[in-house]
Amino acid sequence: MSTATAKPLRLLLGFDYGTKQIGVAVGQVITGQARELCILKAQNGVPDWQKVEALLKEWQPDAIVVGLPLNMDGTKSEMSERAEKFARRLNGRFNLPVHTHDERLTTYEAKGQRLQQGQNSGYRERPVDALAAALLLEGWLNDHPH
């Protein structure tokens, strides 16, 4: 793809894919930072596509980043295959560039941040999915400076 015709990236949405919940974050290329947006419910990994579409219409991202849950040795897992399928569906449905990014340990890091914020009980009251999405999106932004 020619960089002369490529649309400049300004705003991105990040998705932390899961079979029950999908964390969503928004990030800005100019700052390299991302923040939690929301958590979408999913049934066996399938989100409510109307809610996804509503988010995309509201935020109008230039691209999407989907976390790729690789095994610790870097190999693909069943979950990473499902996340890639989710990424392909996002691209096919909404015709936006979709990138994947290694998300190993983002959920672990998100839980650690919640503990530092004083949350020491279960994560049902304050799930970490959207925070994990923000962390993986910031990771992608750091790896792809513009």
Short mmCIF file of N, CA and C in Angstrom, two decimals:
data_model
loop_
_atom_site.label_atom_id
_atom_site.label_comp_id
_atom_site.label_asym_id
_atom_site.label_seq_id
_atom_site.Cartn_x
_atom_site.Cartn_y
_atom_site.Cartn_z
N MET A 1 0.85 -1.17 0.00
CA MET A 1 0.00 0.00 0.00
C MET A 1 0.89 1.23 0.00
N SER A 2 0.58 2.16 -0.82
CA SER A 2 1.36 3.39 -0.94
C SER A 2 1.08 4.30 0.24
N THR A 3 2.13 4.84 0.83
CA THR A 3 1.93 5.75 1.95
C THR A 3 1.35 7.08 1.48
N ALA A 4 1.49 7.40 0.20
CA ALA A 4 0.94 8.65 -0.33
C ALA A 4 -0.58 8.62 -0.35
N THR A 5 -1.17 7.46 -0.55
CA THR A 5 -2.62 7.36 -0.61
C THR A 5 -3.23 6.82 0.68
N ALA A 6 -2.41 6.41 1.61
CA ALA A 6 -2.92 5.86 2.86
C ALA A 6 -3.49 6.98 3.72
N LYS A 7 -4.64 6.71 4.32
CA LYS A 7 -5.25 7.68 5.22
C LYS A 7 -4.41 7.76 6.49
N PRO A 8 -4.07 8.97 6.94
CA PRO A 8 -3.27 9.06 8.15
C PRO A 8 -4.05 8.55 9.36
N LEU A 9 -3.35 7.87 10.23
CA LEU A 9 -3.99 7.35 11.44
C LEU A 9 -4.01 8.44 12.51
N ARG A 10 -5.17 8.67 13.05
CA ARG A 10 -5.30 9.64 14.13
C ARG A 10 -5.93 9.00 15.36
N LEU A 11 -7.01 8.26 15.13
CA LEU A 11 -7.78 7.67 16.22
C LEU A 11 -7.95 6.18 15.96
N LEU A 12 -7.75 5.39 16.99
CA LEU A 12 -7.88 3.94 16.87
C LEU A 12 -8.78 3.40 17.98
N LEU A 13 -9.45 2.30 17.68
CA LEU A 13 -10.15 1.56 18.72
C LEU A 13 -9.40 0.25 18.92
N GLY A 14 -9.25 -0.14 20.18
CA GLY A 14 -8.61 -1.40 20.51
C GLY A 14 -9.62 -2.34 21.12
N PHE A 15 -9.50 -3.62 20.78
CA PHE A 15 -10.41 -4.65 21.28
C PHE A 15 -9.62 -5.75 21.96
N ASP A 16 -9.96 -6.02 23.23
CA ASP A 16 -9.40 -7.15 23.96
C ASP A 16 -10.43 -8.26 23.86
N TYR A 17 -10.23 -9.17 22.91
CA TYR A 17 -11.21 -10.20 22.58
C TYR A 17 -11.32 -11.25 23.68
N GLY A 18 -12.55 -11.63 23.98
CA GLY A 18 -12.83 -12.71 24.91
C GLY A 18 -14.12 -13.40 24.52
N THR A 19 -14.33 -14.59 25.04
CA THR A 19 -15.54 -15.33 24.67
C THR A 19 -16.78 -14.81 25.39
N LYS A 20 -16.61 -14.17 26.57
CA LYS A 20 -17.75 -13.64 27.31
C LYS A 20 -17.81 -12.12 27.29
N GLN A 21 -16.65 -11.50 27.25
CA GLN A 21 -16.57 -10.04 27.26
C GLN A 21 -15.47 -9.60 26.31
N ILE A 22 -15.68 -8.44 25.70
CA ILE A 22 -14.68 -7.86 24.81
C ILE A 22 -14.43 -6.44 25.30
N GLY A 23 -13.23 -6.19 25.78
CA GLY A 23 -12.88 -4.86 26.24
C GLY A 23 -12.60 -3.95 25.06
N VAL A 24 -13.01 -2.69 25.20
CA VAL A 24 -12.82 -1.72 24.12
C VAL A 24 -12.13 -0.49 24.70
N ALA A 25 -11.16 0.03 23.93
CA ALA A 25 -10.44 1.24 24.32
C ALA A 25 -10.31 2.14 23.11
N VAL A 26 -10.06 3.41 23.36
CA VAL A 26 -9.82 4.38 22.30
C VAL A 26 -8.44 4.98 22.51
N GLY A 27 -7.73 5.17 21.42
CA GLY A 27 -6.38 5.72 21.51
C GLY A 27 -6.12 6.75 20.44
N GLN A 28 -5.22 7.67 20.75
CA GLN A 28 -4.84 8.72 19.81
C GLN A 28 -3.39 8.53 19.40
N VAL A 29 -3.15 8.60 18.12
CA VAL A 29 -1.81 8.42 17.59
C VAL A 29 -0.90 9.56 18.04
N ILE A 30 -1.41 10.79 18.06
CA ILE A 30 -0.57 11.94 18.37
C ILE A 30 0.00 11.89 19.79
N THR A 31 -0.77 11.33 20.73
CA THR A 31 -0.29 11.24 22.11
C THR A 31 0.30 9.88 22.43
N GLY A 32 -0.06 8.88 21.63
CA GLY A 32 0.40 7.52 21.91
C GLY A 32 -0.27 6.91 23.13
N GLN A 33 -1.38 7.51 23.55
CA GLN A 33 -2.07 7.04 24.75
C GLN A 33 -3.45 6.51 24.41
N ALA A 34 -3.93 5.62 25.27
CA ALA A 34 -5.26 5.04 25.10
C ALA A 34 -5.97 5.04 26.45
N ARG A 35 -7.28 4.99 26.39
CA ARG A 35 -8.07 4.92 27.63
C ARG A 35 -9.21 3.93 27.46
N GLU A 36 -9.65 3.43 28.59
CA GLU A 36 -10.77 2.49 28.61
C GLU A 36 -12.01 3.16 28.03
N LEU A 37 -12.78 2.38 27.30
CA LEU A 37 -14.02 2.90 26.74
C LEU A 37 -15.22 2.15 27.30
N CYS A 38 -15.28 0.84 27.06
CA CYS A 38 -16.42 0.06 27.54
C CYS A 38 -16.10 -1.43 27.43
N ILE A 39 -17.03 -2.22 27.90
CA ILE A 39 -16.93 -3.67 27.77
C ILE A 39 -18.19 -4.14 27.06
N LEU A 40 -18.00 -4.88 25.97
CA LEU A 40 -19.12 -5.46 25.24
C LEU A 40 -19.32 -6.89 25.69
N LYS A 41 -20.55 -7.26 25.93
CA LYS A 41 -20.86 -8.66 26.23
C LYS A 41 -20.75 -9.47 24.94
N ALA A 42 -20.33 -10.70 25.09
CA ALA A 42 -20.23 -11.61 23.94
C ALA A 42 -20.80 -12.96 24.34
N GLN A 43 -21.33 -13.65 23.37
CA GLN A 43 -21.81 -15.02 23.59
C GLN A 43 -20.95 -15.93 22.75
N ASN A 44 -20.13 -16.73 23.43
CA ASN A 44 -19.19 -17.62 22.76
C ASN A 44 -18.31 -16.86 21.76
N GLY A 45 -17.90 -15.65 22.17
CA GLY A 45 -17.00 -14.85 21.35
C GLY A 45 -17.66 -13.98 20.32
N VAL A 46 -18.99 -14.04 20.23
CA VAL A 46 -19.70 -13.24 19.23
C VAL A 46 -20.32 -12.03 19.92
N PRO A 47 -19.91 -10.82 19.53
CA PRO A 47 -20.48 -9.63 20.15
C PRO A 47 -21.81 -9.26 19.52
N ASP A 48 -22.48 -8.31 20.13
CA ASP A 48 -23.65 -7.69 19.51
C ASP A 48 -23.09 -6.74 18.45
N TRP A 49 -23.16 -7.15 17.19
CA TRP A 49 -22.55 -6.38 16.11
C TRP A 49 -23.16 -4.99 15.97
N GLN A 50 -24.41 -4.81 16.39
CA GLN A 50 -25.02 -3.48 16.34
C GLN A 50 -24.33 -2.54 17.32
N LYS A 51 -23.93 -3.06 18.47
CA LYS A 51 -23.20 -2.23 19.44
C LYS A 51 -21.81 -1.89 18.93
N VAL A 52 -21.17 -2.85 18.26
CA VAL A 52 -19.86 -2.58 17.66
C VAL A 52 -20.02 -1.48 16.61
N GLU A 53 -21.03 -1.62 15.78
CA GLU A 53 -21.27 -0.62 14.73
C GLU A 53 -21.54 0.76 15.34
N ALA A 54 -22.30 0.80 16.43
CA ALA A 54 -22.59 2.08 17.09
C ALA A 54 -21.31 2.72 17.61
N LEU A 55 -20.41 1.92 18.18
CA LEU A 55 -19.13 2.45 18.65
C LEU A 55 -18.32 3.02 17.49
N LEU A 56 -18.29 2.29 16.39
CA LEU A 56 -17.52 2.75 15.24
C LEU A 56 -18.12 4.03 14.65
N LYS A 57 -19.43 4.14 14.64
CA LYS A 57 -20.06 5.37 14.14
C LYS A 57 -19.78 6.54 15.07
N GLU A 58 -19.82 6.28 16.38
CA GLU A 58 -19.59 7.35 17.35
C GLU A 58 -18.14 7.85 17.31
N TRP A 59 -17.18 6.93 17.28
CA TRP A 59 -15.77 7.30 17.39
C TRP A 59 -15.08 7.49 16.05
N GLN A 60 -15.60 6.90 15.00
CA GLN A 60 -15.04 7.01 13.65
C GLN A 60 -13.53 6.79 13.62
N PRO A 61 -13.08 5.63 14.07
CA PRO A 61 -11.63 5.37 14.09
C PRO A 61 -11.07 5.21 12.67
N ASP A 62 -9.79 5.50 12.56
CA ASP A 62 -9.09 5.31 11.29
C ASP A 62 -8.66 3.86 11.12
N ALA A 63 -8.54 3.14 12.23
CA ALA A 63 -8.15 1.73 12.20
C ALA A 63 -8.55 1.09 13.53
N ILE A 64 -8.45 -0.23 13.55
CA ILE A 64 -8.79 -1.03 14.72
C ILE A 64 -7.59 -1.91 15.05
N VAL A 65 -7.37 -2.11 16.36
CA VAL A 65 -6.33 -3.03 16.81
C VAL A 65 -7.00 -4.09 17.68
N VAL A 66 -6.77 -5.35 17.35
CA VAL A 66 -7.33 -6.47 18.11
C VAL A 66 -6.17 -7.19 18.79
N GLY A 67 -6.32 -7.43 20.08
CA GLY A 67 -5.29 -8.14 20.83
C GLY A 67 -5.21 -9.59 20.40
N LEU A 68 -3.99 -10.07 20.27
CA LEU A 68 -3.73 -11.45 19.87
C LEU A 68 -3.16 -12.20 21.07
N PRO A 69 -3.97 -13.06 21.71
CA PRO A 69 -3.51 -13.77 22.91
C PRO A 69 -2.63 -14.97 22.57
N LEU A 70 -1.35 -14.70 22.36
CA LEU A 70 -0.40 -15.76 22.05
C LEU A 70 0.01 -16.50 23.31
N ASN A 71 0.49 -17.73 23.13
CA ASN A 71 1.08 -18.46 24.25
C ASN A 71 2.36 -17.76 24.67
N MET A 72 2.84 -18.06 25.86
CA MET A 72 4.04 -17.39 26.36
C MET A 72 5.26 -17.64 25.47
N ASP A 73 5.27 -18.75 24.74
CA ASP A 73 6.41 -19.02 23.84
C ASP A 73 6.22 -18.39 22.47
N GLY A 74 5.15 -17.60 22.29
CA GLY A 74 4.91 -16.90 21.04
C GLY A 74 4.09 -17.66 20.02
N THR A 75 3.73 -18.89 20.34
CA THR A 75 2.92 -19.68 19.41
C THR A 75 1.45 -19.31 19.55
N LYS A 76 0.68 -19.62 18.52
CA LYS A 76 -0.75 -19.33 18.54
C LYS A 76 -1.49 -20.35 19.40
N SER A 77 -2.58 -19.87 19.97
CA SER A 77 -3.47 -20.71 20.77
C SER A 77 -4.83 -20.74 20.09
N GLU A 78 -5.73 -21.54 20.64
CA GLU A 78 -7.10 -21.55 20.11
C GLU A 78 -7.71 -20.16 20.23
N MET A 79 -7.42 -19.47 21.35
CA MET A 79 -7.96 -18.12 21.54
C MET A 79 -7.39 -17.15 20.52
N SER A 80 -6.12 -17.29 20.16
CA SER A 80 -5.55 -16.37 19.18
C SER A 80 -6.17 -16.61 17.80
N GLU A 81 -6.50 -17.86 17.50
CA GLU A 81 -7.20 -18.14 16.24
C GLU A 81 -8.58 -17.47 16.23
N ARG A 82 -9.26 -17.52 17.37
CA ARG A 82 -10.58 -16.89 17.47
C ARG A 82 -10.48 -15.37 17.38
N ALA A 83 -9.44 -14.81 18.00
CA ALA A 83 -9.23 -13.36 17.93
C ALA A 83 -8.94 -12.92 16.49
N GLU A 84 -8.17 -13.73 15.76
CA GLU A 84 -7.90 -13.41 14.36
C GLU A 84 -9.18 -13.47 13.52
N LYS A 85 -10.04 -14.43 13.83
CA LYS A 85 -11.32 -14.53 13.13
C LYS A 85 -12.17 -13.29 13.42
N PHE A 86 -12.18 -12.86 14.68
CA PHE A 86 -12.89 -11.65 15.07
C PHE A 86 -12.34 -10.44 14.30
N ALA A 87 -11.02 -10.36 14.19
CA ALA A 87 -10.39 -9.26 13.45
C ALA A 87 -10.81 -9.27 11.98
N ARG A 88 -10.83 -10.46 11.38
CA ARG A 88 -11.26 -10.56 9.98
C ARG A 88 -12.72 -10.14 9.81
N ARG A 89 -13.55 -10.50 10.78
CA ARG A 89 -14.96 -10.11 10.71
C ARG A 89 -15.13 -8.60 10.85
N LEU A 90 -14.35 -7.99 11.73
CA LEU A 90 -14.40 -6.53 11.85
C LEU A 90 -14.04 -5.87 10.53
N ASN A 91 -12.98 -6.36 9.91
CA ASN A 91 -12.55 -5.82 8.62
C ASN A 91 -13.62 -6.02 7.55
N GLY A 92 -14.18 -7.22 7.50
CA GLY A 92 -15.17 -7.52 6.48
C GLY A 92 -16.46 -6.74 6.65
N ARG A 93 -16.89 -6.56 7.89
CA ARG A 93 -18.16 -5.87 8.15
C ARG A 93 -18.04 -4.35 7.99
N PHE A 94 -16.90 -3.81 8.41
CA PHE A 94 -16.81 -2.35 8.51
C PHE A 94 -15.77 -1.72 7.59
N ASN A 95 -15.06 -2.54 6.84
CA ASN A 95 -14.12 -2.07 5.83
C ASN A 95 -13.11 -1.06 6.39
N LEU A 96 -12.61 -1.35 7.58
CA LEU A 96 -11.56 -0.54 8.21
C LEU A 96 -10.30 -1.38 8.31
N PRO A 97 -9.13 -0.74 8.27
CA PRO A 97 -7.91 -1.50 8.51
C PRO A 97 -7.94 -2.09 9.93
N VAL A 98 -7.61 -3.35 10.04
CA VAL A 98 -7.58 -4.03 11.34
C VAL A 98 -6.20 -4.64 11.52
N HIS A 99 -5.57 -4.30 12.64
CA HIS A 99 -4.25 -4.82 12.98
C HIS A 99 -4.39 -5.71 14.20
N THR A 100 -3.53 -6.69 14.32
CA THR A 100 -3.47 -7.49 15.54
C THR A 100 -2.19 -7.12 16.28
N HIS A 101 -2.23 -7.30 17.60
CA HIS A 101 -1.07 -6.97 18.42
C HIS A 101 -0.96 -7.99 19.55
N ASP A 102 0.25 -8.45 19.78
CA ASP A 102 0.53 -9.39 20.86
C ASP A 102 0.05 -8.79 22.18
N GLU A 103 -0.85 -9.49 22.83
CA GLU A 103 -1.40 -8.97 24.09
C GLU A 103 -0.98 -9.79 25.30
N ARG A 104 0.07 -10.59 25.15
CA ARG A 104 0.50 -11.39 26.29
C ARG A 104 0.71 -10.50 27.52
N LEU A 105 0.16 -10.92 28.61
CA LEU A 105 0.31 -10.30 29.92
C LEU A 105 -0.44 -8.98 30.09
N THR A 106 -1.23 -8.53 29.12
CA THR A 106 -1.96 -7.28 29.33
C THR A 106 -3.04 -7.44 30.40
N THR A 107 -3.72 -8.57 30.44
CA THR A 107 -4.72 -8.79 31.47
C THR A 107 -4.06 -8.87 32.84
N TYR A 108 -2.91 -9.53 32.91
CA TYR A 108 -2.15 -9.61 34.16
C TYR A 108 -1.74 -8.20 34.61
N GLU A 109 -1.24 -7.41 33.67
CA GLU A 109 -0.84 -6.03 33.99
C GLU A 109 -2.05 -5.20 34.41
N ALA A 110 -3.18 -5.39 33.73
CA ALA A 110 -4.40 -4.65 34.08
C ALA A 110 -4.85 -5.01 35.50
N LYS A 111 -4.79 -6.28 35.85
CA LYS A 111 -5.17 -6.68 37.21
C LYS A 111 -4.23 -6.06 38.23
N GLY A 112 -2.94 -6.00 37.90
CA GLY A 112 -1.97 -5.36 38.79
C GLY A 112 -2.27 -3.89 38.99
N GLN A 113 -2.66 -3.20 37.93
CA GLN A 113 -3.02 -1.79 38.05
C GLN A 113 -4.25 -1.61 38.91
N ARG A 114 -5.23 -2.50 38.75
CA ARG A 114 -6.43 -2.42 39.58
C ARG A 114 -6.07 -2.61 41.06
N LEU A 115 -5.19 -3.55 41.35
CA LEU A 115 -4.76 -3.76 42.73
C LEU A 115 -4.09 -2.51 43.28
N GLN A 116 -3.27 -1.86 42.48
CA GLN A 116 -2.61 -0.63 42.91
C GLN A 116 -3.62 0.49 43.16
N GLN A 117 -4.75 0.43 42.49
CA GLN A 117 -5.80 1.43 42.67
C GLN A 117 -6.68 1.10 43.88
N GLY A 118 -6.34 0.04 44.59
CA GLY A 118 -7.08 -0.31 45.79
C GLY A 118 -8.15 -1.35 45.60
N GLN A 119 -8.27 -1.91 44.43
CA GLN A 119 -9.26 -2.97 44.21
C GLN A 119 -8.61 -4.29 44.58
N ASN A 120 -9.06 -4.88 45.67
CA ASN A 120 -8.47 -6.15 46.08
C ASN A 120 -9.48 -7.27 46.11
N SER A 121 -10.71 -6.99 45.69
CA SER A 121 -11.71 -8.05 45.63
C SER A 121 -11.77 -8.61 44.22
N GLY A 122 -12.79 -9.38 43.94
CA GLY A 122 -12.94 -9.96 42.61
C GLY A 122 -13.10 -8.88 41.55
N TYR A 123 -12.97 -9.29 40.31
CA TYR A 123 -13.00 -8.34 39.20
C TYR A 123 -14.38 -8.19 38.59
N ARG A 124 -15.39 -8.77 39.21
CA ARG A 124 -16.75 -8.63 38.69
C ARG A 124 -17.25 -7.20 38.85
N GLU A 125 -16.88 -6.56 39.97
CA GLU A 125 -17.32 -5.20 40.21
C GLU A 125 -16.65 -4.22 39.26
N ARG A 126 -15.42 -4.48 38.92
CA ARG A 126 -14.66 -3.59 38.03
C ARG A 126 -13.77 -4.44 37.13
N PRO A 127 -14.35 -4.99 36.08
CA PRO A 127 -13.59 -5.87 35.19
C PRO A 127 -12.41 -5.14 34.54
N VAL A 128 -11.43 -5.92 34.12
CA VAL A 128 -10.20 -5.35 33.57
C VAL A 128 -10.15 -5.38 32.04
N ASP A 129 -11.19 -5.87 31.38
CA ASP A 129 -11.15 -6.06 29.93
C ASP A 129 -10.87 -4.77 29.16
N ALA A 130 -11.53 -3.68 29.53
CA ALA A 130 -11.32 -2.41 28.81
C ALA A 130 -9.94 -1.85 29.11
N LEU A 131 -9.46 -2.03 30.35
CA LEU A 131 -8.11 -1.59 30.69
C LEU A 131 -7.09 -2.40 29.91
N ALA A 132 -7.31 -3.70 29.78
CA ALA A 132 -6.42 -4.54 28.97
C ALA A 132 -6.43 -4.08 27.52
N ALA A 133 -7.60 -3.67 27.01
CA ALA A 133 -7.68 -3.15 25.64
C ALA A 133 -6.85 -1.87 25.50
N ALA A 134 -6.91 -1.01 26.52
CA ALA A 134 -6.12 0.23 26.48
C ALA A 134 -4.62 -0.09 26.50
N LEU A 135 -4.23 -1.06 27.30
CA LEU A 135 -2.81 -1.43 27.38
C LEU A 135 -2.31 -2.02 26.07
N LEU A 136 -3.10 -2.88 25.45
CA LEU A 136 -2.65 -3.47 24.18
C LEU A 136 -2.63 -2.41 23.08
N LEU A 137 -3.57 -1.48 23.12
CA LEU A 137 -3.60 -0.41 22.12
C LEU A 137 -2.38 0.50 22.29
N GLU A 138 -2.03 0.83 23.54
CA GLU A 138 -0.82 1.62 23.77
C GLU A 138 0.42 0.87 23.32
N GLY A 139 0.43 -0.44 23.51
CA GLY A 139 1.55 -1.25 23.03
C GLY A 139 1.68 -1.16 21.52
N TRP A 140 0.55 -1.24 20.82
CA TRP A 140 0.59 -1.13 19.35
C TRP A 140 1.07 0.26 18.95
N LEU A 141 0.56 1.30 19.62
CA LEU A 141 0.98 2.67 19.31
C LEU A 141 2.48 2.86 19.53
N ASN A 142 3.01 2.28 20.60
CA ASN A 142 4.45 2.37 20.88
C ASN A 142 5.27 1.66 19.81
N ASP A 143 4.75 0.54 19.32
CA ASP A 143 5.47 -0.23 18.30
C ASP A 143 5.33 0.36 16.90
N HIS A 144 4.37 1.26 16.70
CA HIS A 144 4.11 1.86 15.39
C HIS A 144 4.03 3.38 15.49
N PRO A 145 5.13 4.02 15.85
CA PRO A 145 5.09 5.49 15.97
C PRO A 145 4.84 6.14 14.61
N HIS A 146 4.07 7.19 14.64
CA HIS A 146 3.74 7.89 13.38
C HIS A 146 4.26 9.30 13.42
#
